Amino acid sequence: MRNPTLHDVARAAGVSYSTADRVLNERGGVAEKSVLRVRHAIEKLGYRRDIHAANLSRRRSYAFRFYLPHGDHSFFSILRQTVEQQARQRLADRIAIAIHEVPALDAEALADQLLLIGRQDCDCVAFVGADSARLTQAVSRLAGMGIPAISLISDAAGDARAQYVGIDNRVAGRTAGRLIRLAHSRRSGRILPILGKLGVRDHRDRLDGAREVLAETPALQVLAPLEILDRPERMRDSLTAALHADPGVTGIYSIGAGNRALIDILGRLAAPRPFAVLHELTPQTRPALESGLIDAIIDQKPAEEIRSAIDAMKAIADRQTPPATDITPTIYLKDNLPGPAGNGGPA
Amino acid sequence: MRNPTLHDVARAAGVSYSTADRVLNERGGVAEKSVLRVRHAIEKLGYRRDIHAANLSRRRSYAFRFYLPHGDHSFFSILRQTVEQQARQRLADRIAIAIHEVPALDAEALADQLLLIGRQDCDCVAFVGADSARLTQAVSRLAGMGIPAISLISDAAGDARAQYVGIDNRVAGRTAGRLIRLAHSRRSGRILPILGKLGVRDHRDRLDGAREVLAETPALQVLAPLEILDRPERMRDSLTAALHADPGVTGIYSIGAGNRALIDILGRLAAPRPFAVLHELTPQTRPALESGLIDAIIDQKPAEEIRSAIDAMKAIADRQTPPATDITPTIYLKDNLPGPAGNGGPA
DNA sequence: TCAAAAATGATTGACGTCTGTCTTTTTTAG
DNA sequence: CTAAAAAAGACAGACGTCAATCATTTTTGA
C-alpha cells in the first residue's frame, strides 16, 4: 500500500532509475520508446512525485513577495497582519514571505518597486492592484524574467498577471444594493452612496453594482454619490451637509474608506437612522455594527484571500495549475461576526 | 540564511547530534544540564524541525477517517464530494483520507462504527455529530487508544472529542432572524419556522437564535414551528395547510431539510410571497435564490469546514495546538453566490 | 578506588528525490 | 565493418531527520 516511488516506476518500465529520472525531469537524451514506457508506467502505477522529498533534495524553498500598501487605513493594517501571520505558518512548508510596503494608492510607486526586482530575488510576487500602464509593463517584465505575479484585492495589469485573487467589486456592490433594497421592503427611500473617488475603478464598480440592483425598485432613488477623496474632514463636512440638505435619506452605502468619520456622524443622528452598509470589518466598523449604528458590513475576508493567494503562488511556482479562487463578498450582520481573535487563522 | 538544522543546534549547544536528537525527540537518558543547553540552542537559533524531512525519514503518513452520513440529502452529498476532493489534494501531503458512510441521523449506528476502529486503523477521526451517550463512550474509547476525534457540523461527545469544527447554530438562527427582521423594516409580520424535529438540538438552537432576535421587535410574531420530520409530503401538507390557515404569514424560516418541497410550494404562491430564509446552498436551493423564490440562504461553507477540519486533524496528529477554527454562517443573497463550480476548492 | 550505571559520542543506513560523473551498451552513419 | 554518437545504466553524495547500535567517557556509590 506504499505509494510507488520512482524506483518502482523504473522497474515497471524496465529501465534504470537514471532513465526514469531523465524522463520525469525532462533532462533529454532519452529514446522516444523509453520515454513512452516510463510515461506509461507512471500512469499505470499512479506515480506522483513526492514533492517534499524533491524539495528537500534540491534544497528548494519558495521565496514570495507581497507588495502591500502602507497607510493608516485599518484595512491595510489588517491585511498586513494577516500576511505576517500566514507567513509564520507557512514557514514550515519552506515558504518564505517577504512583505514590502509601498505608498497606498500609488500605482507608479508600486511599478517602480516591481521594476527593481531581479531574477534571483523571488519566485513569485503578489501585489495589490492599481491602474497604471507602467504597472502593466513592470508585471510583464517580471513575467518575462520568469517571475509570475498575482494581483490582490483589486485586479490589474491585464493578462500580464498570472492570476487575480480578490472579490468582484460589482458583485460586492450588488450585494450591498440587495441588502439596502431588502431593508426597505416596500417602502420608498433615498440612498446616498459615499465613495473615495469616482476615478477609482473598484469604487465605480461597487457603485454600478449597487445601482443595478436598486434600479429594479423604482421607489428607491439613488442620490448623487459623495466623493470624499480619502479625507476624513471631507466626509464630516459633505455628509453633514448632505444629510441636512436632504433629511429624507433612508440608506447610506459607504463604498470606500473614511468610515470612522461616517460612524461618528451616524452616532449623532436622531432615532430613525438611515440603513447603513459599509465595507470591511475593522476595529472601527465592528463596534459600530455591534452597537447598531450601522446595519451590515460587506467584507472580503482578507484571511481567506491571503490564504488563497499563497496557495495560488505555490501552485504557480510548482508549475501546477493554480486552484480556482472563488472569493465571494461576505455579509456580516450583528449576529454572525467572527470571534474577536478571528481573522480566520490560528490564535 | 539557510534554516538551522539539528546539526547546527548540536554544534551550538556543544553536544553531539545524538544528544540533540535525544532531547528533541524526548528519548530520555540525557543529563539535565545538557537538556537545558540544547533547549537554549534551539531557542537561540530559532530551530524548527523540518517536518517534511522528518515525515520522509520515518515514513510517516497521516491516515484520517471521515464518518459521513449517507442519505439523499443534497447537503450530505455535497459534503461527501467536498471531502473526496480535498482528499485528492492532500494526497501530496501524505494525508490519506478514507470516507466511511453511516446512516444519517443515527447516532447509535455511528457509535457502532466508531467502536470498531482499531488502534492501527488511523491517526484521527472526524464524524458528523449526533447526540448519544454511546457515541460519547465510543469517542472516549478512541481517545483512550490515542486516536483523537473531531466533531463536524454538529458538536457532540462533549469533552471527549478533541475539537469541534462547524458553525454555532444559535448564531445561524440569529442571523436568519436578523435578516427576516431587516426585511420587515418597520412592518409587522408573522414568521413561520419550519424544522425537521424539535428534538434535534441543532434545530432547536437555530430556532432559539431566530426567536431571540425576532423578539426584539414586538410587531413580529413567531408562529408555532412546523415539524416535518424529514418527510417531504409532510412539508407539502403541513405547510400548505398552515399558509391556508394563516394567510398573513410574511416570513418563513426553514431550519432543516426538505427544501425541495418548500420551494415547490413557494413557487405556486401568489405575488407578495413571504420572505424566505433557508439553510445550505444546494442544487435545489441555489436556483430558487437566483430566481427570487427565496430571499436568502444561510450556508456553512462545507468546503471551508472540511479544510479546517483536515488542518485541525493534521495539527492534532502532529501534536501541535490545532488552529482556532472560526466557521461563521455565511449569508448568500441573489448576488453574492459563488461561481457555479465553486465549493471553494480547485476546479 | 573500582565497578556499575548513566550519559554522551560516533557511526550507519534508511526515507525519496536530485544531480552529477563515469562506464557500458546500443544505434547510427560513413 | 568500424568509429562516433546516442542512449542507457551504475553509482555516489547530498538534503534533514529518524532510529538503532556500539563505543567511549563521565558520574555515582559502596
Short mmCIF file of C-alpha atoms in Angstrom, two decimals, chain A:
data_model
loop_
_atom_site.label_atom_id
_atom_site.label_comp_id
_atom_site.label_asym_id
_atom_site.label_seq_id
_atom_site.Cartn_x
_atom_site.Cartn_y
_atom_site.Cartn_z
CA MET A 1 0.00 0.00 0.00
CA ARG A 2 3.06 2.20 -0.05
CA ASN A 3 2.98 4.92 -2.65
CA PRO A 4 5.07 3.99 -5.66
CA THR A 5 8.47 5.61 -5.90
CA LEU A 6 10.43 6.46 -8.95
CA HIS A 7 12.34 3.27 -8.42
CA ASP A 8 9.10 1.36 -8.78
CA VAL A 9 8.35 3.24 -11.96
CA ALA A 10 11.76 2.44 -13.37
CA ARG A 11 11.35 -1.21 -12.56
CA ALA A 12 7.88 -1.34 -14.07
CA ALA A 13 9.11 0.39 -17.19
CA GLY A 14 12.08 -1.91 -17.44
CA VAL A 15 14.58 0.92 -17.44
CA SER A 16 17.12 2.18 -14.96
CA TYR A 17 16.39 4.74 -12.33
CA SER A 18 18.52 7.22 -14.24
CA THR A 19 16.38 6.92 -17.30
CA ALA A 20 13.16 7.27 -15.38
CA ASP A 21 14.62 10.34 -13.76
CA ARG A 22 15.66 11.76 -17.11
CA VAL A 23 12.13 11.38 -18.33
CA LEU A 24 10.48 12.71 -15.23
CA ASN A 25 12.64 15.79 -15.10
CA GLU A 26 12.85 16.24 -18.83
CA ARG A 27 16.58 16.16 -19.00
CA GLY A 28 16.60 14.91 -22.56
CA GLY A 29 18.75 12.29 -24.22
CA VAL A 30 16.19 9.54 -23.92
CA ALA A 31 14.90 7.47 -26.82
CA GLU A 32 11.28 8.02 -27.68
CA LYS A 33 10.28 4.47 -26.88
CA SER A 34 11.81 4.69 -23.41
CA VAL A 35 10.01 7.93 -22.78
CA LEU A 36 6.76 6.25 -23.64
CA ARG A 37 7.44 3.26 -21.47
CA VAL A 38 8.25 5.44 -18.49
CA ARG A 39 5.24 7.66 -19.07
CA HIS A 40 3.09 4.61 -19.29
CA ALA A 41 4.49 3.15 -16.09
CA ILE A 42 3.89 6.44 -14.29
CA GLU A 43 0.32 6.39 -15.49
CA LYS A 44 -0.21 2.77 -14.62
CA LEU A 45 1.23 2.93 -11.14
CA GLY A 46 -0.36 6.26 -10.41
CA TYR A 47 3.04 7.58 -9.51
CA ARG A 48 3.17 11.04 -8.02
CA ARG A 49 6.50 12.58 -7.27
CA ASP A 50 6.99 13.17 -3.56
CA ILE A 51 7.25 16.90 -3.68
CA HIS A 52 8.61 17.21 -0.18
CA ALA A 53 11.41 14.75 -0.79
CA ALA A 54 12.13 16.58 -4.01
CA ASN A 55 12.21 19.96 -2.31
CA LEU A 56 14.41 18.56 0.40
CA SER A 57 16.83 17.12 -2.07
CA ARG A 58 17.19 20.20 -4.21
CA ARG A 59 17.12 22.47 -1.20
CA ARG A 60 14.24 24.30 -2.78
CA SER A 61 12.36 26.88 -0.85
CA TYR A 62 9.77 29.30 -2.06
CA ALA A 63 10.52 32.99 -1.90
CA PHE A 64 7.40 35.06 -2.26
CA ARG A 65 6.98 38.77 -2.05
CA PHE A 66 3.95 40.74 -1.05
CA TYR A 67 3.75 44.37 -2.02
CA LEU A 68 1.23 45.89 0.34
CA PRO A 69 0.00 49.44 0.60
CA HIS A 70 1.31 51.27 3.58
CA GLY A 71 -1.06 53.70 5.23
CA ASP A 72 -3.23 54.24 8.24
CA HIS A 73 -6.24 52.57 6.67
CA SER A 74 -7.25 49.89 9.11
CA PHE A 75 -7.93 47.56 6.23
CA PHE A 76 -4.36 47.76 5.10
CA SER A 77 -3.00 47.05 8.51
CA ILE A 78 -5.32 44.09 8.87
CA LEU A 79 -4.06 42.90 5.53
CA ARG A 80 -0.50 43.24 6.63
CA GLN A 81 -1.06 41.42 9.88
CA THR A 82 -2.80 38.65 8.05
CA VAL A 83 0.09 38.19 5.68
CA GLU A 84 2.55 38.22 8.56
CA GLN A 85 0.60 35.62 10.40
CA GLN A 86 0.25 33.33 7.44
CA ALA A 87 3.91 33.82 6.65
CA ARG A 88 4.76 32.44 10.05
CA GLN A 89 2.62 29.38 9.47
CA ARG A 90 3.90 28.64 6.03
CA LEU A 91 7.49 28.71 7.18
CA ALA A 92 7.13 25.01 7.93
CA ASP A 93 6.36 24.45 4.26
CA ARG A 94 9.58 26.13 3.16
CA ILE A 95 7.70 29.21 2.11
CA ALA A 96 9.46 32.45 2.91
CA ILE A 97 7.30 35.50 2.53
CA ALA A 98 8.75 38.97 2.46
CA ILE A 99 6.50 41.97 2.85
CA HIS A 100 7.35 45.16 1.03
CA GLU A 101 5.40 48.28 1.79
CA VAL A 102 4.54 50.75 -0.88
CA PRO A 103 2.68 54.07 -0.69
CA ALA A 104 -1.05 53.43 -0.78
CA LEU A 105 -2.95 54.07 -3.98
CA ASP A 106 0.19 54.96 -5.88
CA ALA A 107 0.41 52.71 -8.90
CA GLU A 108 3.58 54.41 -10.14
CA ALA A 109 5.44 53.88 -6.91
CA LEU A 110 4.37 50.25 -6.98
CA ALA A 111 5.55 49.92 -10.56
CA ASP A 112 8.90 51.41 -9.53
CA GLN A 113 9.31 48.82 -6.84
CA LEU A 114 8.38 45.96 -9.12
CA LEU A 115 10.87 47.18 -11.69
CA LEU A 116 13.64 46.79 -9.13
CA ILE A 117 13.07 43.07 -8.72
CA GLY A 118 15.92 40.95 -10.00
CA ARG A 119 15.79 37.49 -11.41
CA GLN A 120 17.10 35.87 -8.25
CA ASP A 121 15.07 37.83 -5.78
CA CYS A 122 11.98 35.70 -5.54
CA ASP A 123 9.81 33.05 -7.14
CA CYS A 124 6.52 34.87 -7.20
CA VAL A 125 5.11 38.27 -6.41
CA ALA A 126 1.74 39.42 -5.11
CA PHE A 127 0.65 43.00 -5.25
CA VAL A 128 -2.44 45.00 -4.50
CA GLY A 129 -3.65 46.11 -7.88
CA ALA A 130 -3.91 49.64 -9.16
CA ASP A 131 -4.37 51.13 -12.58
CA SER A 132 -1.27 52.14 -14.45
CA ALA A 133 0.32 51.38 -17.77
CA ARG A 134 3.74 51.25 -16.18
CA LEU A 135 2.50 48.75 -13.68
CA THR A 136 1.40 46.51 -16.50
CA GLN A 137 4.82 46.95 -18.04
CA ALA A 138 6.53 46.07 -14.80
CA VAL A 139 4.45 42.94 -14.42
CA SER A 140 5.16 41.94 -17.99
CA ARG A 141 8.84 42.39 -17.35
CA LEU A 142 8.58 40.10 -14.34
CA ALA A 143 6.73 37.52 -16.38
CA GLY A 144 9.49 37.72 -18.96
CA MET A 145 12.02 37.04 -16.23
CA GLY A 146 10.08 34.00 -15.15
CA ILE A 147 8.63 35.58 -12.06
CA PRO A 148 4.86 35.32 -12.10
CA ALA A 149 2.84 37.97 -10.32
CA ILE A 150 -0.65 37.85 -8.96
CA SER A 151 -2.92 40.77 -8.24
CA LEU A 152 -4.66 41.05 -4.95
CA ILE A 153 -7.79 42.86 -3.75
CA SER A 154 -8.01 44.84 -6.95
CA ASP A 155 -7.24 43.35 -10.31
CA ALA A 156 -4.65 44.98 -12.52
CA ALA A 157 -2.05 44.50 -15.19
CA GLY A 158 -4.44 42.71 -17.52
CA ASP A 159 -3.15 39.44 -18.83
CA ALA A 160 0.35 40.03 -17.59
CA ARG A 161 -0.57 38.91 -14.10
CA ALA A 162 -0.82 35.21 -13.59
CA GLN A 163 -3.95 35.38 -11.52
CA TYR A 164 -6.29 37.64 -9.62
CA VAL A 165 -7.27 36.84 -6.08
CA GLY A 166 -9.99 39.02 -4.72
CA ILE A 167 -13.63 39.84 -4.87
CA ASP A 168 -15.61 41.06 -7.82
CA ASN A 169 -16.47 44.60 -6.83
CA ARG A 170 -19.58 44.79 -8.92
CA VAL A 171 -20.82 41.74 -7.07
CA ALA A 172 -19.96 43.43 -3.80
CA GLY A 173 -21.92 46.49 -4.87
CA ARG A 174 -24.87 44.41 -5.94
CA THR A 175 -24.82 42.66 -2.62
CA ALA A 176 -24.87 45.95 -0.76
CA GLY A 177 -27.66 47.14 -3.02
CA ARG A 178 -29.65 43.98 -2.41
CA LEU A 179 -29.33 44.43 1.33
CA ILE A 180 -30.47 48.00 1.12
CA ARG A 181 -33.40 47.05 -1.07
CA LEU A 182 -34.28 44.31 1.29
CA ALA A 183 -34.20 46.64 4.25
CA HIS A 184 -36.64 48.98 2.56
CA SER A 185 -39.04 46.12 1.88
CA ARG A 186 -41.83 48.00 0.20
CA ARG A 187 -41.07 51.46 1.50
CA SER A 188 -39.69 54.12 -0.77
CA GLY A 189 -36.37 55.67 0.03
CA ARG A 190 -33.40 57.72 -0.96
CA ILE A 191 -29.98 56.12 -0.96
CA LEU A 192 -26.78 58.06 -0.56
CA PRO A 193 -23.61 56.46 -1.89
CA ILE A 194 -20.31 57.69 -0.49
CA LEU A 195 -17.07 56.84 -2.15
CA GLY A 196 -13.42 57.76 -2.17
CA LYS A 197 -13.00 58.78 -5.73
CA LEU A 198 -15.12 58.27 -8.80
CA GLY A 199 -11.93 57.69 -10.74
CA VAL A 200 -11.09 54.55 -8.86
CA ARG A 201 -12.41 51.64 -10.84
CA ASP A 202 -13.21 49.49 -7.82
CA HIS A 203 -15.35 52.22 -6.37
CA ARG A 204 -17.15 52.75 -9.64
CA ASP A 205 -17.75 49.03 -9.90
CA ARG A 206 -19.30 48.87 -6.48
CA LEU A 207 -21.43 51.88 -7.22
CA ASP A 208 -22.57 50.44 -10.52
CA GLY A 209 -23.41 47.15 -8.87
CA ALA A 210 -25.49 48.80 -6.19
CA ARG A 211 -27.25 50.97 -8.74
CA GLU A 212 -28.11 47.98 -10.88
CA VAL A 213 -29.94 46.32 -8.06
CA LEU A 214 -31.54 49.43 -6.66
CA ALA A 215 -32.80 50.45 -10.09
CA GLU A 216 -35.07 47.41 -10.03
CA THR A 217 -37.18 49.18 -7.42
CA PRO A 218 -38.47 52.48 -8.74
CA ALA A 219 -39.41 53.62 -5.26
CA LEU A 220 -35.74 53.77 -4.36
CA GLN A 221 -33.80 56.75 -5.57
CA VAL A 222 -30.03 56.67 -5.67
CA LEU A 223 -28.67 60.13 -4.90
CA ALA A 224 -25.54 61.59 -6.43
CA PRO A 225 -22.54 59.96 -4.75
CA LEU A 226 -20.47 61.91 -2.28
CA GLU A 227 -16.81 61.95 -3.21
CA ILE A 228 -14.69 62.27 -0.14
CA LEU A 229 -11.23 61.75 -1.59
CA ASP A 230 -9.96 59.86 1.43
CA ARG A 231 -10.11 62.92 3.64
CA PRO A 232 -11.95 62.45 6.94
CA GLU A 233 -12.87 66.11 7.26
CA ARG A 234 -14.44 65.96 3.85
CA MET A 235 -16.54 63.03 4.97
CA ARG A 236 -17.61 65.01 8.01
CA ASP A 237 -18.46 68.16 6.10
CA SER A 238 -20.02 66.75 2.93
CA LEU A 239 -22.03 64.14 4.71
CA THR A 240 -23.33 66.52 7.34
CA ALA A 241 -24.26 68.94 4.61
CA ALA A 242 -25.89 66.27 2.51
CA LEU A 243 -27.98 64.95 5.37
CA HIS A 244 -29.05 68.48 6.24
CA ALA A 245 -29.95 69.26 2.68
CA ASP A 246 -31.91 66.04 2.31
CA PRO A 247 -33.37 64.78 5.58
CA GLY A 248 -35.12 62.04 3.66
CA VAL A 249 -32.06 59.85 3.24
CA THR A 250 -33.04 56.32 4.22
CA GLY A 251 -29.96 54.45 3.18
CA ILE A 252 -26.21 55.01 3.09
CA TYR A 253 -23.74 52.91 1.17
CA SER A 254 -20.18 53.70 2.07
CA ILE A 255 -18.12 52.35 -0.75
CA GLY A 256 -14.60 53.28 0.27
CA ALA A 257 -12.69 54.29 3.35
CA GLY A 258 -13.31 57.04 5.86
CA ASN A 259 -15.74 55.03 7.89
CA ARG A 260 -14.51 56.35 11.18
CA ALA A 261 -15.90 59.78 10.47
CA LEU A 262 -19.05 58.30 9.00
CA ILE A 263 -19.70 56.31 12.13
CA ASP A 264 -19.16 59.41 14.25
CA ILE A 265 -21.82 61.24 12.34
CA LEU A 266 -24.24 58.33 12.38
CA GLY A 267 -23.88 58.22 16.13
CA ARG A 268 -25.14 61.76 16.40
CA LEU A 269 -28.22 61.30 14.23
CA ALA A 270 -31.70 61.11 15.70
CA ALA A 271 -33.76 57.99 16.05
CA PRO A 272 -34.69 56.57 12.66
CA ARG A 273 -31.20 56.38 11.30
CA PRO A 274 -30.65 55.58 7.67
CA PHE A 275 -29.85 51.97 6.90
CA ALA A 276 -26.11 51.87 6.53
CA VAL A 277 -23.89 49.42 4.70
CA LEU A 278 -20.11 49.67 4.87
CA HIS A 279 -17.14 47.77 3.57
CA GLU A 280 -14.54 45.83 5.52
CA LEU A 281 -14.64 44.55 9.05
CA THR A 282 -12.18 46.63 11.06
CA PRO A 283 -11.72 47.73 14.66
CA GLN A 284 -13.74 50.80 13.73
CA THR A 285 -16.61 49.23 11.85
CA ARG A 286 -17.10 46.21 14.04
CA PRO A 287 -18.24 48.02 17.19
CA ALA A 288 -20.48 50.20 15.05
CA LEU A 289 -22.20 47.09 13.77
CA GLU A 290 -22.41 45.56 17.21
CA SER A 291 -23.98 48.65 18.67
CA GLY A 292 -26.41 49.04 15.81
CA LEU A 293 -25.02 52.29 14.42
CA ILE A 294 -24.66 50.56 11.10
CA ASP A 295 -26.55 47.58 9.78
CA ALA A 296 -24.27 45.49 7.64
CA ILE A 297 -20.65 45.14 6.63
CA ILE A 298 -19.53 43.71 3.33
CA ASP A 299 -16.23 42.02 3.93
CA GLN A 300 -13.75 40.38 1.64
CA LYS A 301 -12.30 38.13 4.31
CA PRO A 302 -8.67 39.09 3.94
CA ALA A 303 -7.54 35.93 5.69
CA GLU A 304 -9.17 33.80 3.04
CA GLU A 305 -7.79 35.98 0.34
CA ILE A 306 -4.25 35.76 1.58
CA ARG A 307 -4.52 32.05 2.09
CA SER A 308 -5.82 31.58 -1.43
CA ALA A 309 -3.15 33.88 -2.76
CA ILE A 310 -0.35 31.91 -1.16
CA ASP A 311 -1.85 28.64 -2.32
CA ALA A 312 -2.03 30.02 -5.82
CA MET A 313 1.54 31.30 -5.67
CA LYS A 314 2.79 27.93 -4.53
CA ALA A 315 0.88 26.15 -7.26
CA ILE A 316 2.21 28.54 -9.85
CA ALA A 317 5.74 28.19 -8.54
CA ASP A 318 5.38 24.40 -8.76
CA ARG A 319 4.12 24.77 -12.31
CA GLN A 320 0.80 23.28 -11.42
CA THR A 321 -2.48 24.78 -12.46
CA PRO A 322 -3.45 27.15 -9.69
CA PRO A 323 -6.65 26.33 -7.82
CA ALA A 324 -9.75 28.26 -8.77
CA THR A 325 -10.01 31.03 -6.23
CA ASP A 326 -13.54 31.98 -5.65
CA ILE A 327 -13.59 34.81 -3.17
CA THR A 328 -17.11 35.96 -2.51
CA PRO A 329 -18.04 39.11 -0.63
CA THR A 330 -19.39 38.15 2.77
CA ILE A 331 -22.18 39.85 4.62
CA TYR A 332 -21.73 40.49 8.30
CA LEU A 333 -24.72 41.37 10.35
CA LYS A 334 -24.70 42.00 14.05
CA ASP A 335 -25.03 38.30 14.74
CA ASN A 336 -22.66 36.41 12.52
CA LEU A 337 -19.47 38.23 13.32
CA PRO A 338 -16.41 36.04 13.67
CA GLY A 339 -14.80 35.57 17.05
CA PRO A 340 -12.79 38.59 18.21
CA ALA A 341 -9.42 36.94 17.58
CA GLY A 342 -10.62 35.73 14.28
CA ASN A 343 -9.12 36.66 11.11
CA GLY A 344 -9.51 33.05 10.36
CA GLY A 345 -6.06 31.79 11.25
CA PRO A 346 -4.78 30.12 14.38
CA ALA A 347 -4.98 32.10 17.57
#
